[in-house]
PDB file of C-alpha atoms in Angstrom:
ATOM      1  CA  GLY X   1     207.546 341.460 212.770  1.00  0.00           C
ATOM      2  CA  VAL X   2     204.123 340.226 211.916  1.00  0.00           C
ATOM      3  CA  LYS X   3     203.561 338.870 208.408  1.00  0.00           C
ATOM      4  CA  LEU X   4     200.183 338.760 206.703  1.00  0.00           C
ATOM      5  CA  THR X   5     199.443 335.270 205.374  1.00  0.00           C
ATOM      6  CA  ALA X   6     196.543 333.662 203.508  1.00  0.00           C
ATOM      7  CA  ASP X   7     193.424 332.711 205.455  1.00  0.00           C
ATOM      8  CA  ALA X   8     193.483 329.245 206.968  1.00  0.00           C
ATOM      9  CA  PRO X   9     191.012 326.815 205.384  1.00  0.00           C
ATOM     10  CA  ALA X  10     187.794 326.444 207.377  1.00  0.00           C
ATOM     11  CA  ALA X  11     187.692 323.187 209.312  1.00  0.00           C
ATOM     12  CA  PRO X  12     184.501 321.161 209.039  1.00  0.00           C
ATOM     13  CA  ALA X  13     182.178 321.557 212.025  1.00  0.00           C
ATOM     14  CA  GLU X  14     182.631 318.867 214.629  1.00  0.00           C
ATOM     15  CA  LYS X  15     179.588 316.645 215.106  1.00  0.00           C
ATOM     16  CA  PRO X  16     178.354 316.187 218.680  1.00  0.00           C
ATOM     17  CA  ARG X  17     179.341 312.880 220.214  1.00  0.00           C
ATOM     18  CA  ARG X  18     176.653 310.484 221.440  1.00  0.00           C
ATOM     19  CA  LEU X  19     177.790 310.789 225.033  1.00  0.00           C
ATOM     20  CA  ASP X  20     177.538 314.590 224.829  1.00  0.00           C
ATOM     21  CA  VAL X  21     173.990 314.317 223.508  1.00  0.00           C
ATOM     22  CA  ALA X  22     173.045 311.793 226.198  1.00  0.00           C
ATOM     23  CA  ILE X  23     174.451 313.968 228.963  1.00  0.00           C
ATOM     24  CA  LEU X  24     172.627 317.001 227.579  1.00  0.00           C
ATOM     25  CA  ALA X  25     169.365 315.034 227.422  1.00  0.00           C
ATOM     26  CA  ALA X  26     169.789 313.816 231.007  1.00  0.00           C
ATOM     27  CA  LEU X  27     170.526 317.352 232.213  1.00  0.00           C
ATOM     28  CA  LEU X  28     167.457 318.701 230.407  1.00  0.00           C
ATOM     29  CA  LEU X  29     165.349 315.964 231.935  1.00  0.00           C
ATOM     30  CA  PHE X  30     166.703 316.551 235.433  1.00  0.00           C
ATOM     31  CA  SER X  31     166.208 320.309 235.138  1.00  0.00           C
ATOM     32  CA  GLY X  32     162.629 319.719 234.018  1.00  0.00           C
ATOM     33  CA  LEU X  33     161.996 317.558 237.056  1.00  0.00           C
ATOM     34  CA  ILE X  34     163.408 320.257 239.323  1.00  0.00           C
ATOM     35  CA  VAL X  35     161.122 322.841 237.719  1.00  0.00           C
ATOM     36  CA  PHE X  36     158.168 320.492 238.142  1.00  0.00           C
ATOM     37  CA  ASP X  37     159.026 319.963 241.809  1.00  0.00           C
ATOM     38  CA  ARG X  38     159.141 323.717 242.386  1.00  0.00           C
ATOM     39  CA  LEU X  39     155.859 324.390 240.554  1.00  0.00           C
ATOM     40  CA  ALA X  40     153.822 321.366 241.651  1.00  0.00           C
ATOM     41  CA  PRO X  41     151.125 322.102 244.211  1.00  0.00           C
ATOM     42  CA  ARG X  42     151.987 320.983 247.717  1.00  0.00           C
ATOM     43  CA  SER X  43     149.669 318.683 249.611  1.00  0.00           C
ATOM     44  CA  LYS X  44     149.580 317.637 253.229  1.00  0.00           C
ATOM     45  CA  PRO X  45     151.177 314.310 254.178  1.00  0.00           C
ATOM     46  CA  ILE X  46     148.899 311.311 254.156  1.00  0.00           C
ATOM     47  CA  ALA X  47     148.111 310.170 257.695  1.00  0.00           C
ATOM     48  CA  PRO X  48     145.787 307.350 258.746  1.00  0.00           C
ATOM     49  CA  PRO X  49     142.338 308.490 259.863  1.00  0.00           C
ATOM     50  CA  ALA X  50     141.851 308.713 263.636  1.00  0.00           C
ATOM     51  CA  ALA X  51     139.060 306.112 263.468  1.00  0.00           C
ATOM     52  CA  VAL X  52     141.498 303.552 262.077  1.00  0.00           C
ATOM     53  CA  ALA X  53     144.013 304.225 264.862  1.00  0.00           C
ATOM     54  CA  GLU X  54     141.304 303.905 267.539  1.00  0.00           C
ATOM     55  CA  ALA X  55     140.057 300.601 266.124  1.00  0.00           C
ATOM     56  CA  ALA X  56     143.536 299.039 266.123  1.00  0.00           C
ATOM     57  CA  THR X  57     143.792 295.417 267.138  1.00  0.00           C
ATOM     58  CA  PRO X  58     146.432 294.398 269.700  1.00  0.00           C
ATOM     59  CA  ALA X  59     148.770 293.153 266.944  1.00  0.00           C
ATOM     60  CA  SER X  60     148.441 296.337 264.928  1.00  0.00           C
ATOM     61  CA  ALA X  61     148.696 298.417 268.108  1.00  0.00           C
ATOM     62  CA  ASP X  62     152.168 296.919 268.696  1.00  0.00           C
ATOM     63  CA  ALA X  63     153.155 297.780 265.126  1.00  0.00           C
ATOM     64  CA  ALA X  64     151.773 301.299 265.507  1.00  0.00           C
ATOM     65  CA  ALA X  65     153.742 301.763 268.739  1.00  0.00           C
ATOM     66  CA  ASN X  66     156.952 301.027 266.832  1.00  0.00           C
ATOM     67  CA  ASN X  67     156.157 303.857 264.386  1.00  0.00           C
ATOM     68  CA  VAL X  68     155.454 306.521 267.013  1.00  0.00           C
ATOM     69  CA  GLY X  69     157.196 309.766 266.160  1.00  0.00           C
ATOM     70  CA  LEU X  70     157.830 308.860 262.513  1.00  0.00           C
ATOM     71  CA  PRO X  71     156.537 311.421 260.022  1.00  0.00           C
ATOM     72  CA  ALA X  72     153.765 310.412 257.660  1.00  0.00           C
ATOM     73  CA  ILE X  73     154.965 309.633 254.155  1.00  0.00           C
ATOM     74  CA  ASP X  74     154.035 312.261 251.557  1.00  0.00           C
ATOM     75  CA  ARG X  75     153.349 310.133 248.474  1.00  0.00           C
ATOM     76  CA  SER X  76     152.609 313.223 246.367  1.00  0.00           C
ATOM     77  CA  LYS X  77     156.386 313.540 245.913  1.00  0.00           C
ATOM     78  CA  SER X  78     157.035 310.024 244.697  1.00  0.00           C
ATOM     79  CA  ILE X  79     158.169 308.772 241.320  1.00  0.00           C
ATOM     80  CA  ALA X  80     159.070 305.609 239.459  1.00  0.00           C
ATOM     81  CA  VAL X  81     161.494 305.731 236.539  1.00  0.00           C
ATOM     82  CA  LEU X  82     160.543 303.059 234.036  1.00  0.00           C
ATOM     83  CA  PRO X  83     163.117 301.577 231.669  1.00  0.00           C
ATOM     84  CA  PHE X  84     163.359 303.662 228.510  1.00  0.00           C
ATOM     85  CA  ARG X  85     162.279 301.943 225.295  1.00  0.00           C
ATOM     86  CA  ASP X  86     164.679 301.397 222.416  1.00  0.00           C
ATOM     87  CA  PHE X  87     162.978 302.685 219.261  1.00  0.00           C
ATOM     88  CA  SER X  88     166.150 302.547 217.159  1.00  0.00           C
ATOM     89  CA  PRO X  89     165.693 300.914 213.744  1.00  0.00           C
ATOM     90  CA  GLY X  90     168.201 298.202 214.651  1.00  0.00           C
ATOM     91  CA  GLY X  91     166.913 297.765 218.211  1.00  0.00           C
ATOM     92  CA  ASP X  92     170.520 297.745 219.385  1.00  0.00           C
ATOM     93  CA  GLN X  93     170.383 300.567 221.951  1.00  0.00           C
ATOM     94  CA  GLU X  94     168.619 298.749 224.784  1.00  0.00           C
ATOM     95  CA  TRP X  95     171.753 298.861 226.931  1.00  0.00           C
ATOM     96  CA  PHE X  96     171.944 302.629 226.480  1.00  0.00           C
ATOM     97  CA  ALA X  97     168.219 303.112 227.175  1.00  0.00           C
ATOM     98  CA  ASP X  98     168.412 301.072 230.387  1.00  0.00           C
ATOM     99  CA  GLY X  99     171.572 302.850 231.511  1.00  0.00           C
ATOM    100  CA  LEU X 100     170.073 306.285 230.897  1.00  0.00           C
ATOM    101  CA  ALA X 101     166.949 305.414 232.911  1.00  0.00           C
ATOM    102  CA  GLU X 102     169.111 304.108 235.744  1.00  0.00           C
ATOM    103  CA  GLU X 103     171.254 307.271 235.775  1.00  0.00           C
ATOM    104  CA  ILE X 104     168.139 309.447 235.959  1.00  0.00           C
ATOM    105  CA  LEU X 105     166.743 307.263 238.753  1.00  0.00           C
ATOM    106  CA  ASN X 106     169.979 307.570 240.725  1.00  0.00           C
ATOM    107  CA  SER X 107     170.041 311.356 240.255  1.00  0.00           C
ATOM    108  CA  LEU X 108     166.455 311.675 241.468  1.00  0.00           C
ATOM    109  CA  ALA X 109     167.157 309.427 244.453  1.00  0.00           C
ATOM    110  CA  ARG X 110     169.590 312.054 245.749  1.00  0.00           C
ATOM    111  CA  ALA X 111     166.756 314.566 246.212  1.00  0.00           C
ATOM    112  CA  PRO X 112     165.991 314.474 249.955  1.00  0.00           C
ATOM    113  CA  ASP X 113     162.232 315.097 249.718  1.00  0.00           C
ATOM    114  CA  LEU X 114     161.545 312.777 246.784  1.00  0.00           C
ATOM    115  CA  LEU X 115     160.566 309.120 247.140  1.00  0.00           C
ATOM    116  CA  VAL X 116     161.986 307.113 244.235  1.00  0.00           C
ATOM    117  CA  SER X 117     160.885 303.568 243.528  1.00  0.00           C
ATOM    118  CA  ALA X 118     163.748 301.062 243.448  1.00  0.00           C
ATOM    119  CA  ARG X 119     165.246 300.131 240.082  1.00  0.00           C
ATOM    120  CA  THR X 120     164.407 296.456 240.455  1.00  0.00           C
ATOM    121  CA  SER X 121     160.785 297.341 241.214  1.00  0.00           C
ATOM    122  CA  SER X 122     160.476 299.774 238.305  1.00  0.00           C
ATOM    123  CA  PHE X 123     162.385 297.660 235.794  1.00  0.00           C
ATOM    124  CA  LYS X 124     160.069 294.718 236.393  1.00  0.00           C
ATOM    125  CA  PHE X 125     157.648 296.595 234.100  1.00  0.00           C
ATOM    126  CA  LYS X 126     160.079 296.582 231.170  1.00  0.00           C
ATOM    127  CA  ASN X 127     158.155 295.695 228.000  1.00  0.00           C
ATOM    128  CA  SER X 128     154.929 295.636 230.021  1.00  0.00           C
ATOM    129  CA  ASP X 129     151.708 296.723 228.364  1.00  0.00           C
ATOM    130  CA  LEU X 130     150.089 297.722 231.658  1.00  0.00           C
ATOM    131  CA  GLU X 131     148.757 301.263 231.748  1.00  0.00           C
ATOM    132  CA  ILE X 132     150.619 303.882 233.782  1.00  0.00           C
ATOM    133  CA  PRO X 133     147.945 304.196 236.523  1.00  0.00           C
ATOM    134  CA  ALA X 134     148.132 300.424 237.145  1.00  0.00           C
ATOM    135  CA  ILE X 135     151.938 300.448 237.278  1.00  0.00           C
ATOM    136  CA  ALA X 136     151.949 303.463 239.600  1.00  0.00           C
ATOM    137  CA  LYS X 137     149.386 301.873 241.898  1.00  0.00           C
ATOM    138  CA  GLU X 138     151.480 298.716 242.211  1.00  0.00           C
ATOM    139  CA  LEU X 139     154.621 300.764 242.917  1.00  0.00           C
ATOM    140  CA  GLY X 140     152.827 303.199 245.245  1.00  0.00           C
ATOM    141  CA  VAL X 141     153.942 306.348 243.423  1.00  0.00           C
ATOM    142  CA  ALA X 142     152.212 309.542 242.313  1.00  0.00           C
ATOM    143  CA  HIS X 143     154.324 310.111 239.177  1.00  0.00           C
ATOM    144  CA  VAL X 144     155.982 307.983 236.528  1.00  0.00           C
ATOM    145  CA  LEU X 145     158.828 308.926 234.218  1.00  0.00           C
ATOM    146  CA  GLU X 146     159.014 306.993 230.970  1.00  0.00           C
ATOM    147  CA  GLY X 147     160.925 307.607 227.804  1.00  0.00           C
ATOM    148  CA  SER X 148     162.555 306.309 224.681  1.00  0.00           C
ATOM    149  CA  VAL X 149     165.863 306.304 222.867  1.00  0.00           C
ATOM    150  CA  ARG X 150     166.085 306.432 219.092  1.00  0.00           C
ATOM    151  CA  ARG X 151     169.370 306.218 217.204  1.00  0.00           C
ATOM    152  CA  ALA X 152     169.636 306.518 213.448  1.00  0.00           C
ATOM    153  CA  GLY X 153     173.118 306.846 211.994  1.00  0.00           C
ATOM    154  CA  ASP X 154     175.014 309.422 214.022  1.00  0.00           C
ATOM    155  CA  ARG X 155     171.834 311.025 215.415  1.00  0.00           C
ATOM    156  CA  LEU X 156     170.441 310.211 218.847  1.00  0.00           C
ATOM    157  CA  ARG X 157     167.036 311.299 220.127  1.00  0.00           C
ATOM    158  CA  VAL X 158     166.047 310.859 223.767  1.00  0.00           C
ATOM    159  CA  THR X 159     162.464 311.542 224.812  1.00  0.00           C
ATOM    160  CA  ALA X 160     161.303 311.691 228.425  1.00  0.00           C
ATOM    161  CA  GLN X 161     157.761 312.121 229.725  1.00  0.00           C
ATOM    162  CA  LEU X 162     156.609 312.829 233.265  1.00  0.00           C
ATOM    163  CA  ILE X 163     153.143 311.390 233.844  1.00  0.00           C
ATOM    164  CA  ARG X 164     150.663 311.963 236.656  1.00  0.00           C
ATOM    165  CA  ALA X 165     149.814 308.471 237.867  1.00  0.00           C
ATOM    166  CA  SER X 166     146.261 309.163 238.985  1.00  0.00           C
ATOM    167  CA  ASP X 167     144.977 309.780 235.473  1.00  0.00           C
ATOM    168  CA  GLY X 168     147.834 308.955 233.092  1.00  0.00           C
ATOM    169  CA  PHE X 169     148.129 312.505 231.728  1.00  0.00           C
ATOM    170  CA  HIS X 170     151.452 314.100 230.804  1.00  0.00           C
ATOM    171  CA  LEU X 171     152.779 316.810 233.089  1.00  0.00           C
ATOM    172  CA  TRP X 172     155.980 317.387 231.129  1.00  0.00           C
ATOM    173  CA  SER X 173     157.711 316.050 228.035  1.00  0.00           C
ATOM    174  CA  GLU X 174     161.089 316.814 226.505  1.00  0.00           C
ATOM    175  CA  ASN X 175     163.210 315.409 223.693  1.00  0.00           C
TER     176      ASN X 175
END
């Protein structure tokens, strides 16, 4: 039969592991980017003005002939993922911050309609004090994702911010 016994002692609550927190932060960030993509206003693709095409020189006419039939690039759906900053007291999480930014970049690069600046291009601005509009102009993107990682003891905080490149204003932020 079944015997009634004393209650089992309550086990202490398990603390979340750093990897679990990092994965959760990356998923939140990615879901925010998907929401932004769905809600962002759509614009028409950028195409060169007809006057420029008519005034083409022979050399540029040859180059233009090679691009016949290619769709114009819609830069309104472009992004650069900058390296995340390590704001940990010990400054020992740079490897994690860089890896997280690279994982986000690789996830975004899988989106078929999104142009994502290459890691080597984006990471050249690591520790740069250039303003976001200047960085975005050099990379040719409409949006920039930047963020930070902060670890203190067994707590990890990841912050990500999506910024409109044209004016440097935040479109979305999550931590």
